Coordinates of C-alpha atoms and ligand atoms in Angstrom, one line a residue:
X111 CA 97.1 80.0 136.8
X112 CA 98.1 78.8 133.4
X113 CA 97.2 75.3 134.2
X114 CA 98.8 71.8 134.5
X115 CA 101.0 72.2 131.5
X116 CA 102.7 75.3 132.8
X117 CA 104.6 73.3 135.4
X118 CA 108.1 72.1 134.7
X119 CA 109.5 68.7 135.4
X120 CA 111.5 70.1 138.3
X121 CA 108.4 71.9 139.6
X122 CA 106.4 68.7 139.6
X123 CA 109.2 66.9 141.5
X124 CA 109.2 69.7 144.0
X125 CA 105.4 69.4 144.3
X126 CA 105.8 65.7 145.0
X127 CA 108.9 66.0 147.2
X128 CA 107.2 64.0 150.0
X129 CA 106.5 61.1 147.6
X130 CA 108.7 58.3 146.2
X131 CA 110.6 59.7 143.2
X132 CA 108.8 57.6 140.6
X133 CA 105.5 59.3 141.4
X134 CA 106.6 62.5 139.7
X135 CA 107.7 60.5 136.7
X136 CA 104.3 58.8 136.6
X137 CA 102.4 62.0 136.8
X138 CA 104.6 63.7 134.2
X139 CA 104.1 60.8 131.9
X140 CA 100.3 60.8 132.6
X141 CA 100.0 64.5 131.6
X142 CA 102.1 64.3 128.4
X143 CA 102.1 60.8 127.0
X144 CA 98.8 59.8 128.6
X145 CA 97.1 63.1 127.9
X146 CA 95.4 62.6 131.2
X147 CA 94.0 64.8 133.9
X148 CA 95.3 63.8 137.4
X149 CA 91.9 62.2 138.3
X150 CA 92.4 59.9 135.4
X151 CA 95.9 58.7 136.5
X152 CA 94.8 55.4 137.8
X153 CA 98.4 54.3 138.4
X154 CA 98.5 56.9 141.3
X155 CA 96.9 56.4 144.7
X156 CA 93.5 58.1 144.9
X157 CA 94.6 60.7 147.5
X158 CA 97.5 61.7 145.3
X159 CA 95.2 62.1 142.3
X160 CA 93.0 64.4 144.3
X161 CA 95.9 66.5 145.5
X162 CA 97.3 66.8 141.9
X163 CA 93.9 67.6 140.6
X164 CA 93.8 70.6 142.9
X165 CA 97.4 71.7 142.4
X166 CA 97.3 71.3 138.6
X167 CA 93.9 72.7 137.5
X168 CA 93.1 72.8 133.8
X169 CA 93.9 76.1 132.1
X170 CA 91.0 75.8 129.6
X171 CA 87.3 75.7 130.3
X172 CA 85.1 74.8 127.4
X173 CA 82.9 77.8 126.6
X174 CA 81.5 76.2 123.5
X175 CA 82.3 73.4 121.1
X176 CA 81.1 73.0 117.6
X177 CA 81.6 70.5 114.7
X178 CA 81.3 70.8 111.0
X179 CA 82.3 69.0 107.8
X180 CA 80.6 65.9 109.2
X181 CA 82.7 65.9 112.4
X182 CA 85.9 66.3 110.5
X183 CA 86.4 69.9 111.9
X184 CA 86.0 70.6 115.6
X185 CA 86.2 74.1 117.1
X186 CA 86.5 75.0 120.8
X187 CA 86.0 78.3 122.4
X188 CA 87.9 78.3 125.6
X189 CA 87.5 80.5 128.6
X190 CA 90.7 81.2 130.5
X191 CA 91.1 81.8 134.2
X192 CA 90.9 85.6 133.9
X193 CA 87.9 85.6 131.5
X194 CA 90.1 85.8 128.3
X195 CA 88.8 83.7 125.4
X196 CA 90.6 81.9 122.6
X197 CA 89.7 79.3 120.0
X198 CA 91.3 76.1 118.8
X199 CA 90.4 74.2 115.6
X200 CA 91.0 70.5 115.0
X201 CA 90.9 69.3 111.4
X202 CA 90.9 65.7 110.4
X203 CA 92.3 64.8 106.9
X204 CA 92.6 61.4 105.3
X205 CA 96.3 61.1 106.2
X206 CA 96.7 63.4 109.2
X207 CA 95.0 65.4 112.0
X208 CA 96.1 69.0 112.4
X209 CA 95.3 71.4 115.2
X210 CA 95.3 75.1 114.7
X211 CA 96.2 76.8 118.0
X212 CA 96.0 80.4 119.3
X213 CA 99.0 82.1 120.7
X214 CA 97.4 85.2 122.0
X215 CA 93.9 86.3 123.1
X216 CA 93.3 88.8 120.2
X217 CA 96.1 90.3 118.2
X218 CA 97.8 93.7 118.1
X219 CA 98.8 93.6 114.5
X220 CA 95.6 95.1 113.1
X221 CA 95.5 93.4 109.7
X222 CA 92.5 94.9 108.1
X223 CA 90.9 91.8 106.7
X224 CA 91.3 89.6 109.8
X225 CA 88.6 89.2 112.4
X226 CA 91.1 88.6 115.2
X227 CA 92.9 91.8 114.3
X228 CA 89.7 93.7 114.1
X229 CA 89.0 92.8 117.7
X230 CA 92.3 94.2 119.0
X231 CA 94.7 92.7 121.6
X232 CA 93.8 91.0 124.8
X233 CA 96.9 89.3 126.2
X234 CA 99.6 86.8 125.6
X235 CA 98.8 83.2 126.2
X236 CA 101.1 81.3 128.7
X237 CA 102.9 78.3 127.3
X238 CA 100.7 76.0 129.4
X239 CA 97.6 77.5 127.8
X240 CA 99.1 76.8 124.3
X241 CA 100.2 73.2 125.2
X242 CA 96.8 72.4 126.7
X243 CA 95.0 73.4 123.4
X244 CA 97.1 70.7 121.7
X245 CA 96.4 68.2 124.5
X246 CA 92.7 68.8 124.1
X247 CA 92.9 68.2 120.4
X248 CA 95.0 65.1 120.8
X249 CA 92.5 63.7 123.3
X250 CA 89.7 64.4 120.9
X251 CA 91.6 62.7 118.0
X252 CA 92.5 59.7 120.2
X253 CA 88.9 59.4 121.2
X254 CA 88.1 58.8 117.6
X255 CA 90.9 56.4 117.1
X256 CA 93.1 58.9 115.3
X257 CA 96.5 60.4 116.2
X258 CA 97.1 64.1 116.2
X259 CA 100.2 64.7 114.0
X260 CA 100.4 68.4 113.1
X261 CA 100.3 71.7 114.9
X262 CA 100.0 75.0 113.1
X263 CA 100.2 78.3 115.0
X264 CA 97.5 79.9 112.8
X265 CA 94.8 80.6 115.3
X266 CA 94.3 83.8 117.1
X267 CA 97.4 86.0 117.7
X268 CA 100.8 86.6 116.3
X269 CA 103.1 83.8 117.6
X270 CA 106.3 85.7 117.1
X271 CA 105.0 88.6 119.2
X272 CA 104.8 86.1 122.1
X273 CA 108.1 84.4 121.3
X274 CA 109.3 83.0 124.6
X275 CA 106.0 81.4 125.6
X276 CA 105.4 80.1 122.1
X277 CA 108.8 78.6 122.0
X278 CA 108.5 77.0 125.4
X279 CA 105.3 75.4 124.1
X280 CA 107.0 74.2 120.9
X281 CA 109.8 72.5 122.9
X282 CA 107.3 70.9 125.2
X283 CA 105.2 69.6 122.2
X284 CA 108.3 68.2 120.6
X285 CA 110.0 66.8 123.6
X286 CA 107.1 65.5 125.7
X287 CA 104.2 65.0 123.4
X288 CA 106.5 63.5 120.8
X289 CA 105.4 65.8 117.8
X290 CA 108.0 66.0 115.1
X291 CA 109.5 69.4 114.4
X292 CA 108.6 68.8 110.7
X293 CA 105.0 68.7 111.7
X294 CA 105.0 72.0 113.6
X295 CA 104.4 75.2 111.7
X296 CA 104.7 78.8 112.9
X297 CA 102.8 81.3 110.9
X298 CA 103.9 85.0 111.2
X299 CA 102.8 88.2 109.6
X300 CA 106.5 89.1 109.3
X301 CA 108.0 89.9 112.7
X302 CA 111.6 90.0 111.4
X303 CA 113.5 89.8 114.7
X304 CA 111.3 86.7 115.6
X305 CA 112.1 85.0 112.3
X306 CA 115.8 85.6 112.9
X307 CA 115.6 84.2 116.4
X308 CA 113.8 81.2 115.1
X309 CA 116.7 80.6 112.7
X310 CA 119.0 80.3 115.7
X311 CA 116.9 77.6 117.5
X312 CA 117.9 74.0 117.4
X313 CA 114.5 72.7 116.4
X314 CA 113.8 73.2 112.7
X315 CA 110.1 74.0 112.6
X316 CA 108.3 75.0 109.4
X317 CA 107.9 78.7 108.7
X318 CA 104.8 80.3 107.1
X319 CA 104.8 84.0 106.3
X320 CA 101.6 85.7 105.7
X321 CA 102.5 87.9 102.7
X322 CA 99.2 88.8 100.9
X323 CA 100.9 91.4 98.8
X324 CA 104.2 91.4 97.0
X325 CA 104.8 95.2 96.9
X326 CA 105.1 97.5 99.8
X327 CA 102.4 99.9 98.7
X328 CA 99.7 97.3 98.8
X329 CA 101.1 95.4 101.8
X330 CA 101.3 98.6 103.9
X331 CA 97.5 98.9 103.5
X332 CA 96.7 95.2 104.2
X333 CA 99.3 94.5 106.9
X334 CA 100.2 97.6 109.1
X335 CA 103.4 95.8 110.3
X336 CA 104.8 96.1 106.8
X337 CA 105.6 99.8 107.6
X338 CA 108.0 98.6 110.3
X339 CA 109.3 95.5 108.5
X340 CA 108.9 96.0 104.7
X341 CA 108.9 93.1 102.3
X342 CA 112.6 93.3 101.6
X343 CA 113.5 92.9 105.3
X344 CA 111.0 90.0 105.6
X345 CA 112.4 88.2 102.6
X346 CA 116.0 88.7 103.9
X347 CA 115.0 87.1 107.2
X348 CA 113.3 84.2 105.2
X349 CA 116.5 83.6 103.3
X350 CA 118.4 83.6 106.6
X351 CA 115.9 81.1 108.0
X352 CA 116.2 78.8 105.0
X353 CA 120.0 78.7 105.0
X354 CA 120.1 78.1 108.7
X355 CA 117.3 75.5 108.9
X356 CA 116.8 74.0 105.4
X357 CA 113.1 73.8 106.2
X358 CA 110.2 74.4 103.9
X359 CA 109.1 78.0 103.7
X360 CA 105.6 78.9 102.7
X361 CA 103.8 82.1 101.9
X362 CA 100.2 82.6 102.9
X363 CA 98.1 84.7 100.5
X364 CA 94.5 85.5 101.3
X365 CA 92.9 86.1 97.8
X366 CA 90.9 89.2 98.0
X367 CA 88.5 90.1 95.1
X368 CA 89.9 93.0 93.1
X369 CA 92.7 93.7 95.7
X370 CA 95.5 91.2 95.3
X371 CA 94.1 88.6 92.8
X372 CA 95.1 90.0 89.4
X373 CA 97.6 88.3 87.0
X374 CA 100.1 91.0 87.8
X375 CA 99.9 90.1 91.5
X376 CA 100.5 86.5 90.7
X377 CA 103.5 87.5 88.6
X378 CA 105.0 89.7 91.4
X379 CA 104.4 86.9 93.9
X380 CA 106.0 84.3 91.6
X381 CA 109.1 86.5 91.3
X382 CA 109.5 86.6 95.1
X383 CA 108.7 83.0 95.7
X384 CA 110.8 81.2 93.0
X385 CA 114.2 82.2 94.3
X386 CA 113.3 81.0 97.8
X387 CA 111.6 77.8 96.6
X388 CA 108.7 78.9 98.7
X389 CA 105.4 77.1 98.5
X390 CA 102.3 79.3 98.2
X391 CA 99.1 78.7 100.2
X392 CA 96.2 80.4 98.7
X393 CA 93.2 81.1 100.9
X394 CA 90.2 82.7 99.4
X395 CA 89.4 85.5 101.8
X396 CA 86.9 84.6 104.5
X397 CA 84.3 87.4 105.0
X398 CA 84.7 89.3 108.2
X399 CA 82.4 92.0 109.6
X400 CA 85.0 94.7 109.7
X401 CA 86.2 94.4 106.1
X402 CA 84.1 95.0 103.1
X403 CA 85.9 93.1 100.3
X404 CA 85.0 89.6 99.2
X405 CA 87.1 86.5 98.6
X406 CA 88.1 85.9 95.0
X407 CA 85.8 83.8 92.8
X408 CA 86.6 80.1 92.4
X409 CA 87.6 80.8 88.8
X410 CA 89.9 83.6 89.8
X411 CA 91.5 81.4 92.5
X412 CA 92.2 78.7 90.0
X413 CA 93.6 81.1 87.4
X414 CA 95.8 82.7 90.1
X415 CA 97.1 79.3 91.2
X416 CA 97.7 78.1 87.6
X417 CA 99.6 81.3 86.8
X418 CA 101.9 80.7 89.7
X419 CA 102.3 77.1 88.6
X420 CA 103.2 78.1 85.1
X421 CA 105.8 80.4 86.6
X422 CA 107.4 77.5 88.4
X423 CA 105.9 78.1 91.8
X424 CA 104.2 75.4 93.8
X425 CA 100.8 76.7 94.9
X426 CA 97.9 75.0 96.6
X427 CA 94.5 76.3 97.5
X428 CA 93.7 75.7 101.1
X429 CA 90.4 74.0 101.7
X430 CA 88.1 76.2 103.6
X431 CA 87.4 74.1 106.7
X432 CA 84.7 74.8 109.1
X433 CA 83.5 77.9 107.4
X434 CA 80.0 77.2 108.7
X435 CA 81.1 77.3 112.3
X436 CA 83.4 80.3 111.8
X437 CA 86.4 78.1 112.2
X438 CA 88.2 79.3 109.1
X439 CA 91.3 81.4 109.1
X440 CA 90.6 85.0 110.1
X441 CA 87.2 84.2 111.5
X442 CA 88.3 83.4 114.9
X443 CA 86.8 86.3 116.7
X444 CA 84.6 84.8 119.4
X445 CA 81.4 85.3 117.7
X446 CA 80.2 82.1 119.3
X447 CA 80.4 83.9 122.6
X448 CA 78.5 86.9 121.4
X449 CA 81.6 89.0 121.5
X450 CA 81.1 91.4 118.7
X451 CA 84.3 92.0 116.7
X452 CA 85.2 95.6 116.8
X453 CA 86.1 97.4 113.5
X454 CA 89.5 98.9 113.6
X455 CA 89.4 102.6 112.9
X456 CA 90.0 103.8 109.4
X457 CA 89.6 100.5 107.7
X458 CA 87.2 98.3 105.8
Ligands
LIG632 N1 99.3 86.1 113.1 C1 99.7 85.0 112.3 C2 99.0 83.7 112.5 C3 97.5 83.8 112.7 S1 96.6 84.3 111.3 C4 99.7 85.4 110.8 O1 99.1 86.4 110.5 O2 100.4 84.7 110.0 C5 96.6 82.8 110.3 C6 96.4 83.0 108.8 O3 95.0 83.4 108.5 C7 97.3 84.1 108.3 O4 97.9 83.7 107.0 C8 96.3 85.2 108.0 O5 96.7 86.1 107.1 C9 95.1 84.4 107.6 N2 93.8 85.2 107.6 C10 93.5 86.2 108.5 N3 92.3 86.7 108.2 C11 91.8 86.0 107.1 C12 90.6 86.0 106.3 N4 89.6 86.9 106.7 N5 90.5 85.2 105.3 C13 91.5 84.3 105.0 N6 92.7 84.2 105.7 C14 92.8 85.1 106.7
LIG633 FE1 97.1 89.2 113.8 FE2 97.6 87.3 111.9 FE3 95.2 88.4 112.1 FE4 97.3 89.9 111.3 S1 96.4 88.1 110.3 S2 95.7 90.6 112.8 S3 98.9 89.1 112.5 S4 96.2 87.2 113.6

């Protein structure tokens, strides 16, 4: 069972067919706007709360919860009904609160430097399992008097490899949790058909593409999917997305010491980014057990950023949130649960 947020509005009405019509509306409102479990829906009669609590169980059970950055970063390890495990990270900033959600348990894409990729694929998450991660983060934020404003699909998994469920979650977050499409970001390693499908959707979400290399020789080594969808095809899909949606495009670039952090790499990246007006997010590589290289030094990170800037490309260095609780990008690999990440064969 994928939990309370898997149910549709019609499904809920059917479940409550023996009740006055307004009860379904109350329960729906309680789940989405109230962020409440049925037992907390005090506007419903107690027997109805009990019944809904059983019919609409939570999809996520807390396996572990940790905080860092003085409480500004919260990470959950969730256990799903079938034993699958995923993680969610909530990050408070001065002006916003962002949740980083998982779209799959594990990932099949096998990027060499990514802890999730090193662990292999588990299964797709249901849309209810994705929505509930956001609900949990929104509840946490509300508990501290803050409002969750942004959702990024940058946790475990490749969102565009689980398109239908991810998109169902996006429309639910937008339509029922009231999150603006401008504040939803899908990050992809470059699943070209998925980017093209996204361009045809009505909701204009932000697109982030994890590039990491600006030539096919290097990208083939870092991102195996590049052999199927090389850089040219990815960029063509990005252009299509931009012309269809007019949304901000960003490139993610994990800066790896001695691998993709030279001036020449910055120049190549600038040449690709400028015509698209793409924003570049630089993330110093987080160390993972299955990949030997290190993140670029702070000086190199700055030089790389400045070189992009001088070439007319807007680049920011992403603050490394929650590194001490393994909450940073690429570190979501269930180590909190003792699950040893597996090294992908022939890498590292
Ligand atoms: N599968 C999607 C989204 C999840 S990964 C994607 O690849 O875009 C989220 C981001 O974390 C991606 O940009 C990914 O390249 C980056 N990442 C993965 N491992 C990392 C590591 N060890 N250090 C820094 N960033 C990493
Ligand atoms: Fe999957 Fe993204 Fe990690 Fe690559 S970087 S293995 S696509 S989660």
